[in-house]
Amino acid sequence: MKQWWQVLGVPRGSDRATIRRAYAARLKTTNPEDDAKGFMALREAYEQALRWVDYDHFDNWDDEGEEEAGEAVAAVADDPEPVLVTADDAAPFEPSGPLPADAAPTPAAPSDPFEAARAADAAELERRLADLDAGLRGPWFKDRDAIRAAFDAVMSAPALIEIDRRAHTEYRLAALIADTIPRSDAILREAMAVFGWEGEGNHPPAVWALRARLDEWRLIASFGRGGHGLQGGWRALTNGKSPGWLRRLAALRPGVADQVRQLFELADYDVPGIAHSFHPKAADWWRAHLDAPRFGFAEVALLLIGALGAGLFALVGATPALQLWGAVAALSAGVALAVAHWRFVAPMRWRRLQGQQDSPGGFGWRFGLWLVVTAAAIGAPATPWIAGSIAAVAFALALAMFVLDGGEHGGGGLPWQRVVVLGVAGLFIGPAFAAMSVAEQALVLVFGASCGLVGLSARGAIARLIAPSPVLIALGLMLALIVGAVVRSDWLPGTPLIAWGAAAGTGLVVMSGLRAADPNGRGDGVASLANIVLWAILIAAAVMSIPPSQKQGDLMPPISVSPADPMKALEASEPGFRAVKTGNPKLYAEVAAIRTAMANGARDRNAGSREIDRLVNEAYQKRLPLASAALIAAEMDIRLARMRELRMEDPRVCVGDRDETQSMFTRQLRERHYAHALRVAASAPQGVRELGQGREITATELLRIAANGDTAAANRFAAALSGTDAAAKCDARIAMVEGLVAQPDIDIAKTMRPALLARAAPKSEKK
């Protein structure tokens, strides 16, 4: 094996400059792609030479050098005569002052061509660094593409072949990129990959700042994904095109203001880099909006509750007078409570958040007395005087808690889903409500409104009250209420809706406190399960309270009617069948036969609907491979949406490790997919000319597209696709489909037709 000086072609005692010149000369004739071993040997020899210069120079003398040095020392020691220095051996004289005017100038030493080239390369590197610096710092900023081009120019500078200069440039670039965040985001990933800053090591502070910026990127990306707790607030802060009135409407959505407040706190204290993504106009508007209490969702919910009560009174009031005045009273109460919350409760909560006002005491006895009133509503007969007294006391206590304890936790974040559930429960309660007396109707509505007030305003206070053992106390109270309703049903006749409704309504209020006491924890899960049980109890009680005569209904005498065309109704609900009528007459005839049998009672409706779905699915699977490029492109876009929803539900379903048939897709996606299936089932097969258009995108190219040309990212995607991490594999598949749907329709169709044909082939052909 050759020694390093033999590989470089220099004397063994060469200095650092000579070694570098020799290495640069050899490097020009050694191509790593043509001679990988030779390049590695040259690089290893260069590193050994530098180590020898730095560390081993005084420890590696050869035997001849040691012998010559010993002989010289012995000769001097044995010679008694002094050693004289002749004129030829004397050091040349260098005058300390300037030369005389008539003296000829000393000729300059001939310059080293290699050093001149090094100096030129260094100057070119500095020029490129200055160009990148000017593009990032200004005053004339570059766009993202120009910044990337300037960075690529720096990294391709010839001077970076020197190790010391490259290390120095690495630290300069790290400091520059860290100082110019977020403008330097355009080259952050490239710089991290080039210098390996994502790996562990003793990095300078600027590199750690850049790694923190990557963490901010990941956090920002999570904000945009569906299901994140701060998604609504993030969308509000990053949308700068919305007018003020649209932002005002967005602020009425439940929890958006609180999410924006949390994001501001994150940006101010924990993750300051996310503030770069805030739109300045939106951020300024929201900061001004949060500086004072505003009309929000709590007020809207109160108005909706009042409107719901007014509607119940107006539709099913026991008497005409109650229908009129009950509706007016309910609507007026909703408006009054909304205004009171806006002008009194919300400012008080805002002052508490600012630390300007302490929370009032005495909630324990207020809530305890309200529970006593609930027990009275469960056990006492609903006579006019008893019902009126219970309703008045319950509403007064609820109003006191609404005013004194309102909005300390969550600030009125009643989700829209609960309003919808309340409306659905109202539909079940309506028939039972219509059969009640005036006193019973008043008691149900007033007590229901009191439950809404307490549950809306005092969740935080209830959470503190049950804090010693939240789950045990909340479940104990709920079971006690249910036992009381059971006992009352056995010994006191009358409608069960009042007793069970009081128990279920109060239990829902207690569970709201449990949810606030342990959000996203065990208590939250227990509260969710208990809420399902309580709503089921409430609806069951409403159904049982309907008189038998109303359950059977007063049927009109049968009359002769002409049966409507069953396909007309189907086309009205699913317009895609109109295209099936002309594009696939056979399928349309089969569906029409099933619909006619269902209308005549000769076939079960559920079984008939399943058979229609099966026929549509078969036609869809059969015609999809030969459909137009636009339909196949739409198919891939729908598949991308399905994969995203499966990723949110369970990554194992996304990658096929678990069955997809049990997954619950959103209604919008299901309707979109069914309409697309009808279009495909009604489409005509494409001709040979259309089928041959486009180009097929290979898997390797698709990986490169998904990684935006980043080789390292493409390798990570490939490793994830062959790995066992379901989440990473699902993300890689989603990235590839995203890259595919961004291509022209004809290329998408050309790429997917073989797979679609194989999928549509009969099972006998697949074996």
Short mmCIF file of N, CA, C and O in Angstrom, two decimals, residues 622-683:
data_model
loop_
_atom_site.label_atom_id
_atom_site.label_comp_id
_atom_site.label_asym_id
_atom_site.label_seq_id
_atom_site.Cartn_x
_atom_site.Cartn_y
_atom_site.Cartn_z
N LYS A 622 -66.31 -1.67 -13.20
CA LYS A 622 -66.09 -2.22 -14.54
C LYS A 622 -65.73 -1.12 -15.54
O LYS A 622 -64.87 -1.31 -16.41
N ARG A 623 -66.37 0.05 -15.42
CA ARG A 623 -66.17 1.09 -16.42
C ARG A 623 -65.07 2.09 -16.05
O ARG A 623 -64.65 2.87 -16.91
N LEU A 624 -64.61 2.08 -14.82
CA LEU A 624 -63.61 3.05 -14.42
C LEU A 624 -62.30 2.92 -15.20
O LEU A 624 -61.74 3.95 -15.62
N PRO A 625 -61.74 1.72 -15.44
CA PRO A 625 -60.45 1.66 -16.16
C PRO A 625 -60.50 2.26 -17.56
O PRO A 625 -59.48 2.74 -18.06
N LEU A 626 -61.66 2.22 -18.23
CA LEU A 626 -61.79 2.72 -19.59
C LEU A 626 -62.49 4.08 -19.64
O LEU A 626 -62.88 4.53 -20.71
N ALA A 627 -62.64 4.72 -18.49
CA ALA A 627 -63.32 6.01 -18.44
C ALA A 627 -62.38 7.10 -18.96
O ALA A 627 -61.18 6.88 -19.21
N SER A 628 -62.91 8.30 -19.07
CA SER A 628 -62.11 9.43 -19.57
C SER A 628 -61.04 9.81 -18.56
O SER A 628 -61.10 9.45 -17.38
N ALA A 629 -60.05 10.56 -19.04
CA ALA A 629 -58.95 10.98 -18.16
C ALA A 629 -59.46 11.87 -17.05
O ALA A 629 -58.97 11.80 -15.91
N ALA A 630 -60.46 12.71 -17.32
CA ALA A 630 -61.00 13.59 -16.28
C ALA A 630 -61.65 12.79 -15.16
O ALA A 630 -61.50 13.12 -13.98
N LEU A 631 -62.37 11.71 -15.50
CA LEU A 631 -63.00 10.89 -14.47
C LEU A 631 -61.97 10.15 -13.64
O LEU A 631 -62.12 10.01 -12.42
N ILE A 632 -60.90 9.65 -14.26
CA ILE A 632 -59.86 8.96 -13.49
C ILE A 632 -59.12 9.95 -12.60
O ILE A 632 -58.78 9.64 -11.45
N ALA A 633 -58.89 11.17 -13.09
CA ALA A 633 -58.26 12.18 -12.24
C ALA A 633 -59.16 12.52 -11.06
O ALA A 633 -58.68 12.69 -9.92
N ALA A 634 -60.48 12.62 -11.29
CA ALA A 634 -61.41 12.86 -10.18
C ALA A 634 -61.40 11.70 -9.20
O ALA A 634 -61.52 11.89 -7.98
N GLU A 635 -61.26 10.46 -9.71
CA GLU A 635 -61.18 9.29 -8.84
C GLU A 635 -59.97 9.38 -7.91
O GLU A 635 -60.08 9.11 -6.70
N MET A 636 -58.82 9.79 -8.44
CA MET A 636 -57.62 9.89 -7.60
C MET A 636 -57.76 11.01 -6.58
O MET A 636 -57.26 10.91 -5.46
N ASP A 637 -58.44 12.08 -6.95
CA ASP A 637 -58.65 13.16 -5.98
C ASP A 637 -59.55 12.69 -4.84
O ASP A 637 -59.32 13.04 -3.67
N ILE A 638 -60.57 11.88 -5.15
CA ILE A 638 -61.44 11.33 -4.10
C ILE A 638 -60.65 10.34 -3.24
O ILE A 638 -60.81 10.31 -2.01
N ARG A 639 -59.80 9.53 -3.86
CA ARG A 639 -58.98 8.59 -3.07
C ARG A 639 -58.06 9.34 -2.13
O ARG A 639 -57.83 8.90 -0.99
N LEU A 640 -57.52 10.46 -2.58
CA LEU A 640 -56.67 11.27 -1.70
C LEU A 640 -57.47 11.76 -0.50
O LEU A 640 -56.98 11.72 0.64
N ALA A 641 -58.69 12.23 -0.73
CA ALA A 641 -59.53 12.68 0.39
C ALA A 641 -59.85 11.53 1.33
O ALA A 641 -59.85 11.70 2.57
N ARG A 642 -60.10 10.33 0.81
CA ARG A 642 -60.37 9.16 1.65
C ARG A 642 -59.15 8.81 2.49
O ARG A 642 -59.25 8.50 3.68
N MET A 643 -57.96 8.85 1.88
CA MET A 643 -56.74 8.52 2.61
C MET A 643 -56.50 9.52 3.75
O MET A 643 -56.06 9.15 4.83
N ARG A 644 -56.78 10.78 3.49
CA ARG A 644 -56.60 11.78 4.55
C ARG A 644 -57.54 11.54 5.72
O ARG A 644 -57.14 11.66 6.87
N GLU A 645 -58.78 11.18 5.42
CA GLU A 645 -59.70 10.89 6.52
C GLU A 645 -59.32 9.61 7.25
O GLU A 645 -59.44 9.53 8.48
N LEU A 646 -58.86 8.60 6.51
CA LEU A 646 -58.39 7.38 7.16
C LEU A 646 -57.16 7.65 8.01
O LEU A 646 -56.98 7.03 9.07
N ARG A 647 -56.28 8.56 7.56
CA ARG A 647 -55.09 8.92 8.35
C ARG A 647 -55.50 9.51 9.69
O ARG A 647 -54.89 9.22 10.72
N MET A 648 -56.53 10.33 9.68
CA MET A 648 -57.00 10.92 10.92
C MET A 648 -57.65 9.87 11.83
O MET A 648 -57.51 9.91 13.04
N GLU A 649 -58.36 8.91 11.22
CA GLU A 649 -59.05 7.90 12.02
C GLU A 649 -58.09 6.85 12.57
O GLU A 649 -58.03 6.61 13.77
N ASP A 650 -57.31 6.23 11.69
CA ASP A 650 -56.37 5.19 12.11
C ASP A 650 -55.40 4.95 10.96
O ASP A 650 -55.81 4.49 9.89
N PRO A 651 -54.10 5.24 11.13
CA PRO A 651 -53.13 5.02 10.04
C PRO A 651 -53.07 3.58 9.57
O PRO A 651 -52.75 3.32 8.41
N ARG A 652 -53.42 2.63 10.43
CA ARG A 652 -53.36 1.23 10.02
C ARG A 652 -54.41 0.92 8.96
O ARG A 652 -54.21 0.07 8.09
N VAL A 653 -55.54 1.61 9.01
CA VAL A 653 -56.55 1.45 7.96
C VAL A 653 -56.06 2.09 6.67
O VAL A 653 -56.30 1.58 5.57
N CYS A 654 -55.34 3.20 6.80
CA CYS A 654 -54.83 3.91 5.63
C CYS A 654 -53.89 3.05 4.81
O CYS A 654 -53.91 3.10 3.58
N VAL A 655 -53.06 2.22 5.47
CA VAL A 655 -52.07 1.41 4.75
C VAL A 655 -52.58 0.00 4.47
O VAL A 655 -51.83 -0.83 3.96
N GLY A 656 -53.84 -0.30 4.82
CA GLY A 656 -54.41 -1.59 4.51
C GLY A 656 -54.17 -2.66 5.54
O GLY A 656 -54.49 -3.82 5.29
N ASP A 657 -53.61 -2.31 6.71
CA ASP A 657 -53.40 -3.31 7.75
C ASP A 657 -54.70 -3.67 8.47
O ASP A 657 -54.76 -4.69 9.16
N ARG A 658 -55.70 -2.81 8.37
CA ARG A 658 -57.00 -3.08 8.98
C ARG A 658 -58.09 -2.84 7.94
O ARG A 658 -57.90 -2.12 6.97
N ASP A 659 -59.27 -3.46 8.17
CA ASP A 659 -60.36 -3.39 7.21
C ASP A 659 -60.91 -1.97 7.13
O ASP A 659 -61.14 -1.32 8.15
N GLU A 660 -61.14 -1.50 5.90
CA GLU A 660 -61.63 -0.14 5.68
C GLU A 660 -63.15 -0.07 5.71
O GLU A 660 -63.72 1.01 5.84
N THR A 661 -63.81 -1.22 5.64
CA THR A 661 -65.27 -1.20 5.51
C THR A 661 -65.95 -0.64 6.75
O THR A 661 -67.08 -0.15 6.67
N GLN A 662 -65.30 -0.70 7.91
CA GLN A 662 -65.90 -0.20 9.13
C GLN A 662 -65.60 1.27 9.38
O GLN A 662 -66.04 1.83 10.38
N SER A 663 -64.87 1.91 8.49
CA SER A 663 -64.50 3.31 8.68
C SER A 663 -65.69 4.21 8.40
O SER A 663 -66.53 3.93 7.54
N MET A 664 -65.76 5.31 9.13
CA MET A 664 -66.84 6.27 9.00
C MET A 664 -66.31 7.51 8.28
O MET A 664 -65.59 8.32 8.87
N PHE A 665 -66.62 7.63 6.99
CA PHE A 665 -66.22 8.80 6.24
C PHE A 665 -67.26 9.90 6.43
O PHE A 665 -68.41 9.65 6.81
N THR A 666 -66.85 11.12 6.18
CA THR A 666 -67.78 12.23 6.32
C THR A 666 -68.89 12.12 5.28
O THR A 666 -68.72 11.53 4.21
N ARG A 667 -70.02 12.71 5.63
CA ARG A 667 -71.16 12.64 4.72
C ARG A 667 -70.85 13.32 3.39
O ARG A 667 -71.24 12.82 2.32
N GLN A 668 -70.14 14.42 3.44
CA GLN A 668 -69.80 15.13 2.21
C GLN A 668 -68.96 14.26 1.28
O GLN A 668 -69.20 14.21 0.07
N LEU A 669 -67.98 13.52 1.85
CA LEU A 669 -67.15 12.66 1.01
C LEU A 669 -67.95 11.50 0.47
O LEU A 669 -67.78 11.11 -0.70
N ARG A 670 -68.84 10.92 1.29
CA ARG A 670 -69.65 9.80 0.80
C ARG A 670 -70.57 10.24 -0.33
O ARG A 670 -70.72 9.54 -1.34
N GLU A 671 -71.20 11.40 -0.20
CA GLU A 671 -72.06 11.89 -1.27
C GLU A 671 -71.25 12.20 -2.53
O GLU A 671 -71.70 11.92 -3.65
N ARG A 672 -70.08 12.76 -2.35
CA ARG A 672 -69.22 13.07 -3.50
C ARG A 672 -68.80 11.78 -4.22
O ARG A 672 -68.81 11.72 -5.46
N HIS A 673 -68.44 10.76 -3.44
CA HIS A 673 -68.00 9.51 -4.05
C HIS A 673 -69.15 8.82 -4.77
O HIS A 673 -68.97 8.26 -5.87
N TYR A 674 -70.35 8.85 -4.20
CA TYR A 674 -71.49 8.18 -4.84
C TYR A 674 -71.85 8.89 -6.15
O TYR A 674 -72.15 8.24 -7.16
N ALA A 675 -71.84 10.23 -6.14
CA ALA A 675 -72.12 10.96 -7.38
C ALA A 675 -71.08 10.65 -8.45
O ALA A 675 -71.40 10.50 -9.64
N HIS A 676 -69.81 10.53 -8.03
CA HIS A 676 -68.76 10.18 -8.98
C HIS A 676 -68.95 8.77 -9.53
O HIS A 676 -68.75 8.51 -10.73
N ALA A 677 -69.35 7.83 -8.66
CA ALA A 677 -69.59 6.46 -9.11
C ALA A 677 -70.70 6.42 -10.15
O ALA A 677 -70.62 5.67 -11.13
N LEU A 678 -71.75 7.22 -9.99
CA LEU A 678 -72.82 7.26 -10.99
C LEU A 678 -72.33 7.83 -12.31
O LEU A 678 -72.71 7.34 -13.39
N ARG A 679 -71.49 8.86 -12.25
CA ARG A 679 -70.94 9.41 -13.49
C ARG A 679 -70.10 8.39 -14.23
O ARG A 679 -70.15 8.27 -15.46
N VAL A 680 -69.29 7.63 -13.48
CA VAL A 680 -68.46 6.60 -14.11
C VAL A 680 -69.33 5.49 -14.68
O VAL A 680 -69.11 4.99 -15.79
N ALA A 681 -70.35 5.07 -13.91
CA ALA A 681 -71.22 3.99 -14.37
C ALA A 681 -71.98 4.38 -15.63
O ALA A 681 -72.35 3.52 -16.43
N ALA A 682 -72.23 5.69 -15.82
CA ALA A 682 -72.95 6.16 -17.00
C ALA A 682 -72.03 6.56 -18.15
O ALA A 682 -72.51 6.95 -19.22
N SER A 683 -70.71 6.48 -17.95
CA SER A 683 -69.77 6.95 -18.97
C SER A 683 -69.56 5.90 -20.05
O SER A 683 -69.72 4.69 -19.82
#
